[in-house]
Tab-separated table of C-alpha atoms in Angstrom:
chain	number	residue	atom	x	y	z
A	1	MET	CA	118.593	-46.205	-74.155
A	2	ASN	CA	115.605	-43.983	-74.845
A	3	PRO	CA	116.735	-40.452	-75.958
A	4	GLU	CA	115.126	-38.789	-73.022
A	5	SER	CA	117.494	-40.884	-70.935
A	6	SER	CA	120.311	-39.752	-73.408
A	7	MET	CA	119.712	-35.913	-73.519
A	8	SER	CA	119.598	-36.365	-69.824
A	9	LEU	CA	123.029	-38.151	-70.136
A	10	GLN	CA	124.684	-35.642	-72.769
A	11	ARG	CA	123.407	-32.819	-70.316
A	12	TRP	CA	125.041	-34.168	-67.108
A	13	LEU	CA	128.307	-34.723	-69.332
A	14	MET	CA	128.079	-31.521	-70.224
A	15	ALA	CA	127.611	-29.976	-66.325
A	16	VAL	CA	130.479	-31.770	-64.999
A	17	ALA	CA	133.011	-31.260	-68.388
A	18	GLY	CA	131.681	-27.228	-67.490
A	19	LEU	CA	132.683	-27.510	-63.890
A	20	GLY	CA	136.043	-29.657	-64.661
A	21	LEU	CA	137.235	-26.539	-67.001
A	22	LEU	CA	135.801	-24.216	-64.520
A	23	VAL	CA	137.938	-25.639	-61.440
A	24	TRP	CA	141.074	-26.021	-64.098
A	25	LEU	CA	140.839	-22.358	-65.073
A	26	PHE	CA	140.781	-21.359	-61.018
A	27	VAL	CA	143.697	-23.567	-60.547
A	28	GLN	CA	145.639	-22.126	-63.162
A	29	LEU	CA	144.297	-18.299	-62.844
A	30	GLN	CA	144.943	-18.332	-58.791
A	31	PRO	CA	148.660	-16.344	-58.831
A	32	ILE	CA	146.167	-12.757	-59.936
A	33	LEU	CA	142.715	-14.308	-58.679
A	34	THR	CA	143.750	-13.145	-55.041
A	35	PRO	CA	143.519	-9.519	-55.910
A	36	PHE	CA	140.213	-9.950	-57.722
A	37	PHE	CA	138.642	-11.687	-54.817
A	38	ILE	CA	139.988	-9.137	-52.251
A	39	ALA	CA	137.823	-6.426	-54.091
A	40	ILE	CA	135.144	-8.599	-54.668
A	41	LEU	CA	134.921	-9.215	-51.259
A	42	LEU	CA	135.501	-4.874	-50.091
A	43	ALA	CA	132.880	-4.500	-52.394
A	44	TYR	CA	130.367	-6.599	-51.178
A	45	LEU	CA	130.920	-5.450	-47.825
A	46	GLY	CA	130.616	-1.718	-48.812
A	47	ASP	CA	127.521	-1.917	-50.967
A	48	PRO	CA	124.630	-1.457	-48.331
A	49	LEU	CA	126.331	1.237	-46.831
A	50	ALA	CA	126.716	2.417	-50.671
A	51	ASP	CA	122.722	2.190	-50.822
A	52	ARG	CA	121.765	4.142	-48.124
A	53	LEU	CA	123.879	6.532	-49.343
A	54	GLU	CA	122.307	6.712	-52.484
A	55	ARG	CA	118.719	8.021	-51.794
A	56	ARG	CA	120.905	11.069	-50.725
A	57	MET	CA	123.591	11.819	-53.139
A	58	PRO	CA	124.547	10.059	-57.072
A	59	ARG	CA	125.109	6.641	-56.918
A	60	ALA	CA	129.092	7.375	-58.226
A	61	ALA	CA	129.469	10.470	-55.129
A	62	ALA	CA	127.899	7.781	-52.536
A	63	VAL	CA	130.361	4.665	-53.486
A	64	SER	CA	133.087	7.428	-53.702
A	65	LEU	CA	131.902	7.896	-49.884
A	66	VAL	CA	132.149	4.602	-48.839
A	67	PHE	CA	135.489	4.183	-50.631
A	68	LEU	CA	137.673	7.019	-49.233
A	69	VAL	CA	136.025	5.561	-45.676
A	70	LEU	CA	137.191	1.694	-46.731
A	71	PHE	CA	140.504	2.214	-47.707
A	72	LEU	CA	140.999	5.112	-45.144
A	73	VAL	CA	140.530	2.963	-41.690
A	74	LEU	CA	142.367	0.084	-43.615
A	75	GLY	CA	145.572	2.103	-44.540
A	76	LEU	CA	145.262	3.399	-40.581
A	77	LEU	CA	145.156	-0.218	-39.228
A	78	LEU	CA	148.244	-1.183	-41.431
A	79	LEU	CA	149.969	1.754	-40.364
A	80	ILE	CA	149.001	1.871	-37.136
A	81	VAL	CA	148.406	-1.339	-35.544
A	82	ALA	CA	150.893	-4.011	-37.744
A	83	PRO	CA	154.097	-1.855	-36.372
A	84	GLN	CA	153.400	-1.865	-33.236
A	85	ALA	CA	152.624	-6.007	-33.462
A	86	ALA	CA	155.746	-6.528	-34.819
A	87	GLU	CA	156.922	-4.476	-32.247
A	88	GLN	CA	155.169	-6.497	-29.280
A	89	VAL	CA	156.132	-9.503	-31.160
A	90	GLN	CA	160.229	-8.140	-30.708
A	91	GLN	CA	159.683	-7.985	-26.916
A	92	MET	CA	158.404	-11.391	-26.329
A	93	SER	CA	161.566	-12.868	-28.505
A	94	THR	CA	163.798	-11.304	-26.069
A	95	ARG	CA	161.571	-11.775	-22.921
A	96	TRP	CA	161.665	-15.790	-23.452
A	97	PRO	CA	165.395	-16.919	-22.176
A	98	LEU	CA	164.440	-14.727	-19.206
A	99	ALA	CA	161.207	-16.131	-18.535
A	100	LEU	CA	162.500	-19.669	-18.776
A	101	GLU	CA	165.313	-18.852	-16.254
A	102	TRP	CA	163.065	-17.763	-13.851
A	103	VAL	CA	160.158	-20.660	-14.018
A	104	GLN	CA	164.351	-22.716	-13.828
A	105	ASP	CA	165.005	-21.136	-10.532
A	106	ASN	CA	161.761	-20.930	-8.818
A	107	LEU	CA	158.677	-23.368	-10.078
A	108	LEU	CA	160.878	-26.017	-11.211
A	109	PRO	CA	162.670	-26.490	-7.533
A	110	ARG	CA	159.255	-26.289	-5.873
A	111	PHE	CA	157.333	-28.567	-8.458
A	112	ALA	CA	160.215	-31.157	-7.564
A	113	ALA	CA	160.074	-31.308	-4.194
A	114	LEU	CA	156.169	-31.693	-3.960
A	115	THR	CA	155.859	-34.549	-7.067
A	116	GLY	CA	160.270	-35.986	-7.013
A	117	VAL	CA	159.922	-35.650	-10.230
A	118	THR	CA	163.412	-33.161	-11.790
A	119	VAL	CA	162.674	-31.381	-14.970
A	120	ASN	CA	165.731	-29.573	-16.861
A	121	LEU	CA	164.665	-26.567	-19.273
A	122	ASP	CA	167.980	-26.629	-21.138
A	123	MET	CA	167.051	-28.577	-24.025
A	124	LEU	CA	163.856	-26.361	-24.123
A	125	LYS	CA	165.582	-23.434	-24.345
A	126	SER	CA	168.326	-23.627	-26.861
A	127	THR	CA	164.806	-25.139	-29.039
A	128	LEU	CA	163.030	-21.698	-28.572
A	129	THR	CA	166.164	-19.389	-29.012
A	130	GLY	CA	166.995	-21.936	-32.709
A	131	HIS	CA	163.042	-21.433	-33.523
A	132	TRP	CA	162.966	-17.537	-33.044
A	133	ALA	CA	166.468	-17.483	-35.054
A	134	GLN	CA	164.878	-19.125	-37.653
A	135	ALA	CA	162.070	-17.299	-37.793
A	136	GLY	CA	164.202	-14.384	-37.771
A	137	ALA	CA	165.849	-15.336	-40.627
A	138	MET	CA	163.050	-16.103	-42.702
A	139	THR	CA	161.518	-12.851	-42.062
A	140	ALA	CA	164.496	-11.412	-43.610
A	141	ASP	CA	164.261	-13.927	-46.329
A	142	VAL	CA	160.770	-12.927	-47.136
A	143	ALA	CA	161.451	-9.421	-47.198
A	144	GLY	CA	164.277	-9.530	-49.433
A	145	TRP	CA	162.729	-11.365	-51.616
A	146	LEU	CA	159.585	-9.145	-51.261
A	147	PHE	CA	161.669	-6.440	-52.078
A	148	GLY	CA	164.875	-7.219	-53.669
A	149	SER	CA	163.586	-9.191	-56.932
A	150	GLY	CA	162.188	-6.497	-59.426
A	151	MET	CA	159.722	-8.517	-61.210
A	152	SER	CA	158.280	-10.009	-57.135
A	153	ALA	CA	158.511	-6.041	-56.472
A	154	ILE	CA	156.793	-4.904	-59.299
A	155	GLY	CA	153.682	-7.621	-59.076
A	156	TRP	CA	153.685	-6.901	-55.456
A	157	LEU	CA	153.254	-3.285	-55.829
A	158	ALA	CA	150.669	-4.142	-59.371
A	159	ASN	CA	148.339	-6.277	-57.060
A	160	LEU	CA	147.779	-3.285	-54.298
A	161	VAL	CA	146.844	-1.298	-57.421
A	162	VAL	CA	144.603	-3.483	-58.652
A	163	ILE	CA	142.332	-4.177	-55.616
A	164	PRO	CA	141.530	-0.811	-55.052
A	165	VAL	CA	140.429	0.031	-59.159
A	166	VAL	CA	138.588	-3.254	-59.261
A	167	ALA	CA	136.638	-2.791	-55.747
A	168	PHE	CA	135.745	0.947	-57.079
A	169	TYR	CA	134.249	-0.048	-60.488
A	170	LEU	CA	132.759	-3.291	-58.726
A	171	LEU	CA	130.959	-1.348	-55.966
A	172	ARG	CA	129.643	1.626	-58.354
A	173	ASP	CA	127.987	-1.305	-60.245
A	174	TRP	CA	127.153	-3.612	-58.079
A	175	ASP	CA	123.782	-3.243	-58.376
A	176	ALA	CA	123.435	-3.424	-62.105
A	177	LEU	CA	125.903	-6.678	-62.060
A	178	VAL	CA	123.239	-8.394	-60.243
A	179	ALA	CA	120.235	-7.443	-62.222
A	180	TRP	CA	122.270	-8.467	-64.969
A	181	VAL	CA	123.157	-12.254	-63.205
A	182	ARG	CA	119.652	-12.385	-62.441
A	183	ASP	CA	117.960	-11.485	-66.005
A	184	PHE	CA	120.220	-13.933	-67.451
A	185	LEU	CA	118.969	-17.288	-65.204
A	186	PRO	CA	115.914	-18.967	-67.497
A	187	ARG	CA	112.908	-18.312	-66.408
A	188	ARG	CA	112.094	-21.092	-65.050
A	189	ILE	CA	114.727	-21.752	-62.283
A	190	GLU	CA	114.809	-18.295	-61.549
A	191	PRO	CA	112.739	-17.890	-58.530
A	192	THR	CA	114.137	-20.830	-56.762
A	193	VAL	CA	117.636	-19.487	-57.644
A	194	GLY	CA	116.537	-16.113	-56.208
A	195	ARG	CA	115.021	-17.090	-53.470
A	196	LEU	CA	118.931	-18.693	-52.321
A	197	ALA	CA	120.437	-15.885	-53.571
A	198	ARG	CA	118.132	-13.597	-50.914
A	199	GLU	CA	119.049	-16.815	-48.416
A	200	SER	CA	122.718	-16.688	-49.062
A	201	ASP	CA	122.895	-12.754	-48.867
A	202	GLU	CA	121.415	-12.860	-45.644
A	203	VAL	CA	124.112	-15.662	-43.623
A	204	LEU	CA	127.063	-13.835	-45.553
A	205	GLY	CA	126.307	-10.690	-45.157
A	206	ALA	CA	124.934	-11.736	-41.269
A	207	PHE	CA	128.586	-13.501	-40.973
A	208	LEU	CA	131.340	-10.961	-42.923
A	209	ARG	CA	129.222	-7.775	-41.523
A	210	GLY	CA	128.019	-8.774	-38.509
A	211	GLN	CA	130.948	-11.134	-37.380
A	212	LEU	CA	133.357	-8.809	-38.646
A	213	THR	CA	132.276	-6.491	-36.451
A	214	VAL	CA	132.033	-8.488	-33.533
A	215	MET	CA	135.462	-9.616	-33.931
A	216	LEU	CA	136.445	-5.430	-34.044
A	217	ALA	CA	134.864	-4.475	-31.041
A	218	LEU	CA	136.061	-8.098	-29.192
A	219	GLY	CA	139.523	-6.562	-30.241
A	220	THR	CA	138.944	-3.356	-29.064
A	221	VAL	CA	137.912	-4.244	-25.699
A	222	TYR	CA	140.605	-6.867	-25.180
A	223	THR	CA	143.323	-4.666	-25.912
A	224	LEU	CA	142.127	-2.303	-23.817
A	225	GLY	CA	141.459	-4.544	-20.928
A	226	LEU	CA	145.038	-5.824	-20.916
A	227	TRP	CA	146.326	-2.388	-21.658
A	228	MET	CA	144.941	-1.732	-18.075
A	229	ALA	CA	145.962	-4.812	-16.782
A	230	GLY	CA	149.529	-3.478	-17.407
A	231	LEU	CA	150.288	-5.881	-20.271
A	232	ASP	CA	153.324	-5.325	-22.675
A	233	GLN	CA	152.145	-6.894	-25.475
A	234	ALA	CA	148.377	-5.479	-25.173
A	235	LEU	CA	147.608	-5.108	-28.687
A	236	LEU	CA	149.283	-8.431	-29.867
A	237	PHE	CA	147.205	-10.561	-27.811
A	238	GLY	CA	144.043	-8.591	-27.539
A	239	MET	CA	143.627	-8.149	-31.350
A	240	LEU	CA	144.642	-12.282	-31.989
A	241	ALA	CA	142.176	-12.501	-29.369
A	242	GLY	CA	139.317	-10.513	-31.634
A	243	LEU	CA	140.499	-11.617	-34.542
A	244	VAL	CA	140.062	-15.732	-33.644
A	245	SER	CA	136.474	-14.897	-32.359
A	246	PHE	CA	134.636	-16.154	-35.053
A	247	VAL	CA	134.850	-19.458	-33.969
A	248	PRO	CA	133.195	-19.503	-30.135
A	249	TYR	CA	135.851	-19.821	-27.594
A	250	LEU	CA	138.465	-20.355	-29.473
A	251	GLY	CA	139.322	-16.090	-28.830
A	252	VAL	CA	138.779	-17.000	-24.805
A	253	ILE	CA	141.194	-19.672	-25.380
A	254	VAL	CA	144.217	-18.342	-27.141
A	255	GLY	CA	143.785	-15.017	-25.749
A	256	VAL	CA	144.050	-16.684	-21.884
A	257	LEU	CA	146.868	-18.581	-22.965
A	258	GLY	CA	148.966	-15.959	-24.734
A	259	ALA	CA	148.079	-13.059	-22.773
A	260	GLY	CA	148.276	-15.827	-19.783
A	261	LEU	CA	151.917	-16.913	-20.382
A	262	ALA	CA	153.255	-13.105	-21.332
A	263	MET	CA	151.945	-11.870	-17.965
A	264	LEU	CA	153.562	-14.700	-15.975
A	265	ILE	CA	157.028	-13.789	-18.034
A	266	GLN	CA	156.381	-10.181	-17.783
A	267	THR	CA	155.588	-9.892	-14.271
A	268	GLN	CA	157.130	-13.820	-12.694
A	269	GLU	CA	153.991	-13.368	-10.067
A	270	LEU	CA	150.365	-15.529	-10.737
A	271	THR	CA	148.643	-13.230	-9.127
A	272	SER	CA	148.967	-11.179	-11.748
A	273	LEU	CA	147.107	-13.407	-13.657
A	274	LEU	CA	143.497	-12.815	-11.873
A	275	PRO	CA	143.115	-9.430	-14.402
A	276	ILE	CA	143.701	-11.260	-17.619
A	277	LEU	CA	141.087	-13.890	-16.638
A	278	LEU	CA	139.205	-10.708	-16.005
A	279	VAL	CA	139.377	-8.833	-19.136
A	280	PHE	CA	138.146	-12.187	-20.902
A	281	GLY	CA	135.511	-13.126	-18.889
A	282	VAL	CA	134.047	-9.661	-19.391
A	283	GLY	CA	134.801	-9.962	-22.968
A	284	GLN	CA	132.675	-13.720	-23.185
A	285	LEU	CA	129.766	-11.608	-21.462
A	286	LEU	CA	129.827	-8.919	-23.681
A	287	GLU	CA	129.769	-11.414	-27.191
A	288	GLY	CA	127.602	-13.548	-25.644
A	289	PHE	CA	124.386	-11.219	-24.064
A	290	ILE	CA	125.102	-8.000	-26.285
A	291	LEU	CA	127.529	-8.295	-29.595
A	292	THR	CA	126.490	-10.929	-30.708
A	293	PRO	CA	122.861	-10.535	-30.735
A	294	LEU	CA	122.814	-7.554	-31.823
A	295	LEU	CA	125.131	-7.279	-34.950
A	296	VAL	CA	124.689	-11.065	-35.567
A	297	GLY	CA	121.738	-12.779	-34.284
A	298	ASP	CA	120.509	-16.356	-35.102
A	299	ARG	CA	120.621	-16.231	-39.302
A	300	VAL	CA	124.754	-17.596	-39.553
A	301	GLY	CA	123.839	-21.553	-38.655
A	302	LEU	CA	127.904	-21.927	-39.609
A	303	HIS	CA	129.091	-24.134	-36.937
A	304	PRO	CA	132.398	-23.991	-35.366
A	305	VAL	CA	133.649	-27.345	-36.474
A	306	ALA	CA	132.456	-26.266	-39.997
A	307	VAL	CA	134.109	-23.213	-40.190
A	308	ILE	CA	137.452	-24.466	-38.735
A	309	PHE	CA	136.954	-27.259	-41.620
A	310	ALA	CA	136.750	-24.658	-44.692
A	311	ILE	CA	139.067	-22.463	-43.957
A	312	MET	CA	141.746	-25.552	-43.086
A	313	ALA	CA	140.656	-26.981	-46.359
A	314	GLY	CA	140.588	-23.778	-48.279
A	315	GLY	CA	144.120	-23.346	-47.353
A	316	GLN	CA	144.998	-26.558	-48.213
A	317	LEU	CA	143.848	-26.678	-51.178
A	318	PHE	CA	144.065	-23.173	-52.902
A	319	GLY	CA	146.421	-21.663	-50.931
A	320	PHE	CA	145.253	-18.078	-49.572
A	321	THR	CA	142.965	-17.734	-52.108
A	322	GLY	CA	141.328	-20.850	-50.769
A	323	ILE	CA	141.177	-18.854	-47.424
A	324	LEU	CA	139.312	-15.945	-48.618
A	325	LEU	CA	136.494	-17.986	-49.983
A	326	ALA	CA	136.361	-20.582	-47.955
A	327	LEU	CA	133.747	-18.984	-45.515
A	328	PRO	CA	131.748	-17.587	-48.371
A	329	LEU	CA	130.993	-20.728	-49.866
A	330	ALA	CA	131.167	-22.707	-46.874
A	331	ALA	CA	128.002	-20.161	-45.541
A	332	VAL	CA	126.131	-20.659	-49.584
A	333	LEU	CA	126.651	-24.078	-48.994
A	334	ALA	CA	124.996	-24.288	-46.032
A	335	VAL	CA	121.917	-22.427	-47.428
A	336	LEU	CA	122.352	-25.262	-49.840
A	337	VAL	CA	121.761	-28.069	-48.577
A	338	ARG	CA	119.099	-26.594	-45.562
A	339	HIS	CA	117.274	-26.229	-49.234
A	340	ALA	CA	117.918	-29.945	-50.238
A	341	HIS	CA	117.109	-31.386	-46.419
A	342	ASP	CA	113.746	-29.180	-47.196
A	343	ARG	CA	112.928	-30.723	-50.621
A	344	TYR	CA	114.144	-34.182	-49.240
A	345	LYS	CA	111.649	-34.140	-46.187
A	346	ALA	CA	108.690	-33.089	-49.005
A	347	SER	CA	109.785	-35.964	-50.852
A	348	ARG	CA	108.151	-39.752	-51.302
A	349	LEU	CA	111.577	-40.738	-50.330
A	350	TYR	CA	111.074	-39.573	-46.873
A	351	GLY	CA	108.009	-40.961	-46.618
A	352	ARG	CA	106.011	-37.448	-46.018
A	353	GLY	CA	104.673	-37.382	-49.860
A	354	GLU	CA	102.841	-41.309	-49.912
A	355	ASP	CA	101.161	-40.214	-46.368
A	356	ALA	CA	100.399	-37.520	-48.432
A	357	VAL	CA	98.965	-39.332	-51.384
A	358	ALA	CA	97.059	-41.868	-48.952
A	359	ALA	CA	95.510	-39.409	-46.572
A	360	PRO	CA	94.547	-36.100	-47.919
A	361	GLU	CA	94.264	-32.773	-45.734
A	362	ARG	CA	90.997	-32.840	-43.628
A	363	VAL	CA	88.848	-29.907	-45.518
A	364	GLU	CA	87.271	-26.951	-43.120
A	365	PRO	CA	83.846	-26.546	-43.673
A	366	PRO	CA	83.399	-22.967	-44.960
A	367	PRO	CA	82.703	-19.644	-42.147
A	368	LEU	CA	78.986	-19.425	-41.625
A	369	VAL	CA	77.959	-16.330	-43.262
A	370	ASP	CA	77.462	-13.247	-41.047
A	371	GLY	CA	73.434	-12.794	-40.412
A	372	PRO	CA	70.498	-13.159	-37.990
A	373	GLU	CA	70.595	-15.905	-35.605
A	374	VAL	CA	68.575	-19.136	-36.898
A	375	ARG	CA	67.314	-20.782	-33.728
A	376	ARG	CA	65.921	-24.148	-34.291
A	377	ASP	CA	62.672	-26.003	-32.474
A	378	PRO	CA	64.007	-28.896	-29.986
A	379	ALA	CA	60.648	-30.499	-30.791
A	380	ALA	CA	62.013	-30.738	-34.618
A	381	ASP	CA	64.093	-33.299	-33.680
């Protein structure tokens, strides 16, 4: 093995060893990394607004204003939406037995008369009752673990304190940190890395900022529509459908099935499903023709299957921290894959490189210089 190959192999081994060390550190530090990743996400989302405000006021004042608005919105959501959603879940749990009795007394006899098949829901009723009881016991156990254990409560409160503090300092120094990282890169690869970073930021910004806005807007539309339709659990199913709408059609499927079943349980009339279908039909039209083209555009480039796989893989490998990092890493990976695809299409391995050598591009003659027109005598030819 020549010295150059030996040096190249050593560099590859060092790179693999460094990557393995980073993965090991990530796994070991995972319990304390979650608040830092949440803080990084919040700082990334708030940086564009802080940059705009910085044109009119000092950076510290702009960051303080963005920080205040961001956490005020999050606090209001937690204080208003979460208790209402929990109350509506409790309402659903008390209506399951009544709904099953209505189905068994009204729908199943008609089904048996038409098909000759008899269905008994006693086992399903006992199973659902047991699951709701287990869910209630599990909720009580989790609450007791969070607030009953002194160390757990301290750790939980410490994370709540760390997130806003870290987010504030990251947002204040975001531009300086980005400039420091860019200046740290080797000059030979800095243009390529800078271009990939800009493309990744465009994809991440479109997905995180744009798609979060679309999700919130759809959740609001669905909630108001279901409330006007008379559904008692309008907030629960409206916001749930909005939150999962980052995967196309998944929000509609979840919303129609969940809200339709809840409306059927509440009214016990099949005609009450028509307003539910109307609400989600209007929401799909708004998303497809107004919200997504205006707020997200066509810059994301993440296939719905890739989104689902990234979230499931991140949760399986690294828990909640992996879920937080799944979509940003998937967006960056999509940019890198597109870059590698372009390099491959231009390489000799694909074939275009050899074609370019064998048949160079034709050089066009230079344009004529402006001047008096010279007419040739046909007799001279």
